[in-house]
Amino acid sequence: MNIKASIAGLFVLIAFSLSSCFQEYDEGYELVGRVATISVFTLNPTSAPAGANGTATVRYFSEHELVTAYRLIQSVGGQRTEVVNVPVQNHNVEDSYQETLNFTVPNVAAGTTVTYIMQVETANGLVRERTANLTVTQ
């Protein structure tokens, strides 16, 4: 038996034995498509009286799917209200984008937490969202 055949046989044996060492497992989620990434979402201020003006800053990108829109939603007690919805044209998958949106703190009681939700939607209809809270003061 020649030495090359012996070495090749040894490699085949090692490959088969190593393949049995790895177990497949369910990661608990299913990949459904490409979504955008929201790398930054901040509110300024994070506490303010009802009727005050504020800004929400978002930085997002999508490397594989075109972004078609982004929107800011406010939620008080589970009731969602769209603040602004911006359609996106000419999205470039090689760039990231930063936007600043204006909002007015809703007329709710002091101590109420208002959740702001930033959503970025891609052409395949998938939405990525991030949240930030603002506390209403007197």
Short mmCIF file of C-alpha atoms in Angstrom, two decimals:
data_model
loop_
_atom_site.label_atom_id
_atom_site.label_comp_id
_atom_site.label_asym_id
_atom_site.label_seq_id
_atom_site.Cartn_x
_atom_site.Cartn_y
_atom_site.Cartn_z
CA MET A 1 0.00 0.00 0.00
CA ASN A 2 1.40 3.34 -0.91
CA ILE A 3 1.83 6.15 1.61
CA LYS A 4 -0.42 8.62 -0.30
CA ALA A 5 -3.36 6.22 -0.17
CA SER A 6 -2.79 5.66 3.56
CA ILE A 7 -2.74 9.39 4.27
CA ALA A 8 -5.86 9.97 2.17
CA GLY A 9 -7.65 7.18 4.01
CA LEU A 10 -6.60 8.68 7.34
CA PHE A 11 -8.01 12.09 6.34
CA VAL A 12 -11.32 10.51 5.30
CA LEU A 13 -11.52 8.69 8.64
CA ILE A 14 -10.79 11.92 10.55
CA ALA A 15 -13.39 13.86 8.54
CA PHE A 16 -16.10 11.30 9.30
CA SER A 17 -15.24 11.16 12.97
CA LEU A 18 -15.24 14.97 13.32
CA SER A 19 -18.59 15.34 11.58
CA SER A 20 -20.22 13.29 14.31
CA CYS A 21 -18.88 15.68 16.98
CA PHE A 22 -21.14 18.54 15.93
CA GLN A 23 -24.77 18.49 16.92
CA GLU A 24 -27.40 20.54 15.18
CA TYR A 25 -29.83 22.42 17.38
CA ASP A 26 -32.81 24.67 16.98
CA GLU A 27 -31.85 28.28 17.69
CA GLY A 28 -35.45 29.20 18.54
CA TYR A 29 -36.08 31.51 15.61
CA GLU A 30 -36.68 31.35 11.91
CA LEU A 31 -35.02 33.61 9.37
CA VAL A 32 -37.75 35.37 7.40
CA GLY A 33 -35.79 37.89 5.35
CA ARG A 34 -33.47 40.80 5.34
CA VAL A 35 -34.29 43.69 7.68
CA ALA A 36 -32.75 47.08 8.32
CA THR A 37 -30.58 47.85 11.33
CA ILE A 38 -31.27 50.77 13.66
CA SER A 39 -27.89 51.48 15.24
CA VAL A 40 -28.92 54.61 17.16
CA PHE A 41 -32.27 55.86 18.47
CA THR A 42 -32.32 58.66 21.04
CA LEU A 43 -34.77 61.22 22.40
CA ASN A 44 -33.94 64.74 23.47
CA PRO A 45 -35.14 65.44 26.11
CA THR A 46 -36.02 62.23 27.95
CA SER A 47 -38.30 64.07 30.39
CA ALA A 48 -40.43 67.12 29.62
CA PRO A 49 -43.81 68.70 30.39
CA ALA A 50 -46.86 68.04 28.22
CA GLY A 51 -46.83 70.26 25.12
CA ALA A 52 -43.03 70.59 25.03
CA ASN A 53 -41.13 70.03 21.81
CA GLY A 54 -38.53 67.31 21.43
CA THR A 55 -36.41 65.57 18.83
CA ALA A 56 -35.85 61.92 18.02
CA THR A 57 -32.59 61.01 16.29
CA VAL A 58 -32.22 57.78 14.36
CA ARG A 59 -29.30 56.24 12.52
CA TYR A 60 -30.12 53.27 10.29
CA PHE A 61 -28.77 51.20 7.44
CA SER A 62 -29.76 48.21 5.35
CA GLU A 63 -27.03 46.37 3.49
CA HIS A 64 -29.16 43.88 1.57
CA GLU A 65 -32.63 45.34 1.11
CA LEU A 66 -33.77 48.83 0.15
CA VAL A 67 -35.37 50.96 2.88
CA THR A 68 -38.77 52.26 1.79
CA ALA A 69 -39.88 54.26 4.85
CA TYR A 70 -39.16 55.18 8.44
CA ARG A 71 -41.69 56.36 10.99
CA LEU A 72 -41.94 57.65 14.55
CA ILE A 73 -44.81 56.41 16.69
CA GLN A 74 -45.73 57.43 20.23
CA SER A 75 -47.45 55.04 22.60
CA VAL A 76 -49.29 56.00 25.80
CA GLY A 77 -50.93 53.20 27.74
CA GLY A 78 -50.69 50.91 24.72
CA GLN A 79 -52.46 53.39 22.42
CA ARG A 80 -50.19 54.04 19.43
CA THR A 81 -50.26 57.26 17.42
CA GLU A 82 -48.13 57.83 14.34
CA VAL A 83 -46.17 61.09 14.71
CA VAL A 84 -44.43 61.13 11.35
CA ASN A 85 -44.07 58.74 8.40
CA VAL A 86 -41.31 59.47 5.89
CA PRO A 87 -41.10 57.61 2.57
CA VAL A 88 -37.53 56.86 1.44
CA GLN A 89 -36.39 57.02 -2.17
CA ASN A 90 -32.94 56.40 -3.61
CA HIS A 91 -31.75 54.35 -0.64
CA ASN A 92 -28.16 53.21 -1.09
CA VAL A 93 -27.25 49.90 0.59
CA GLU A 94 -23.66 51.11 0.98
CA ASP A 95 -24.60 54.09 3.18
CA SER A 96 -26.00 54.66 6.64
CA TYR A 97 -28.44 57.49 7.25
CA GLN A 98 -29.09 59.78 10.21
CA GLU A 99 -32.35 61.66 10.57
CA THR A 100 -33.78 63.97 13.22
CA LEU A 101 -37.54 64.09 13.68
CA ASN A 102 -39.55 66.59 15.74
CA PHE A 103 -42.34 65.66 18.12
CA THR A 104 -44.57 67.31 20.71
CA VAL A 105 -45.03 65.66 24.11
CA PRO A 106 -48.69 64.60 24.32
CA ASN A 107 -51.07 66.22 26.80
CA VAL A 108 -51.03 63.53 29.50
CA ALA A 109 -50.62 63.61 33.29
CA ALA A 110 -47.26 64.23 34.92
CA GLY A 111 -45.46 60.98 35.69
CA THR A 112 -46.80 59.26 32.56
CA THR A 113 -44.27 57.37 30.47
CA VAL A 114 -44.55 57.94 26.73
CA THR A 115 -42.85 55.29 24.62
CA TYR A 116 -41.52 56.44 21.28
CA ILE A 117 -41.09 53.75 18.65
CA MET A 118 -38.85 54.19 15.63
CA GLN A 119 -39.61 51.85 12.74
CA VAL A 120 -37.59 51.31 9.56
CA GLU A 121 -39.30 49.34 6.79
CA THR A 122 -37.59 47.57 3.89
CA ALA A 123 -38.86 46.76 0.39
CA ASN A 124 -39.68 43.19 1.42
CA GLY A 125 -42.25 44.54 3.92
CA LEU A 126 -40.24 43.73 7.05
CA VAL A 127 -40.01 46.31 9.84
CA ARG A 128 -37.26 46.80 12.43
CA GLU A 129 -38.13 48.90 15.47
CA ARG A 130 -36.45 50.36 18.52
CA THR A 131 -38.01 52.13 21.48
CA ALA A 132 -37.10 54.92 23.89
CA ASN A 133 -39.07 56.36 26.79
CA LEU A 134 -39.88 59.90 27.81
CA THR A 135 -41.31 60.79 31.22
CA VAL A 136 -43.87 63.60 31.34
CA THR A 137 -43.10 66.16 34.03
CA GLN A 138 -45.20 68.97 35.50
#
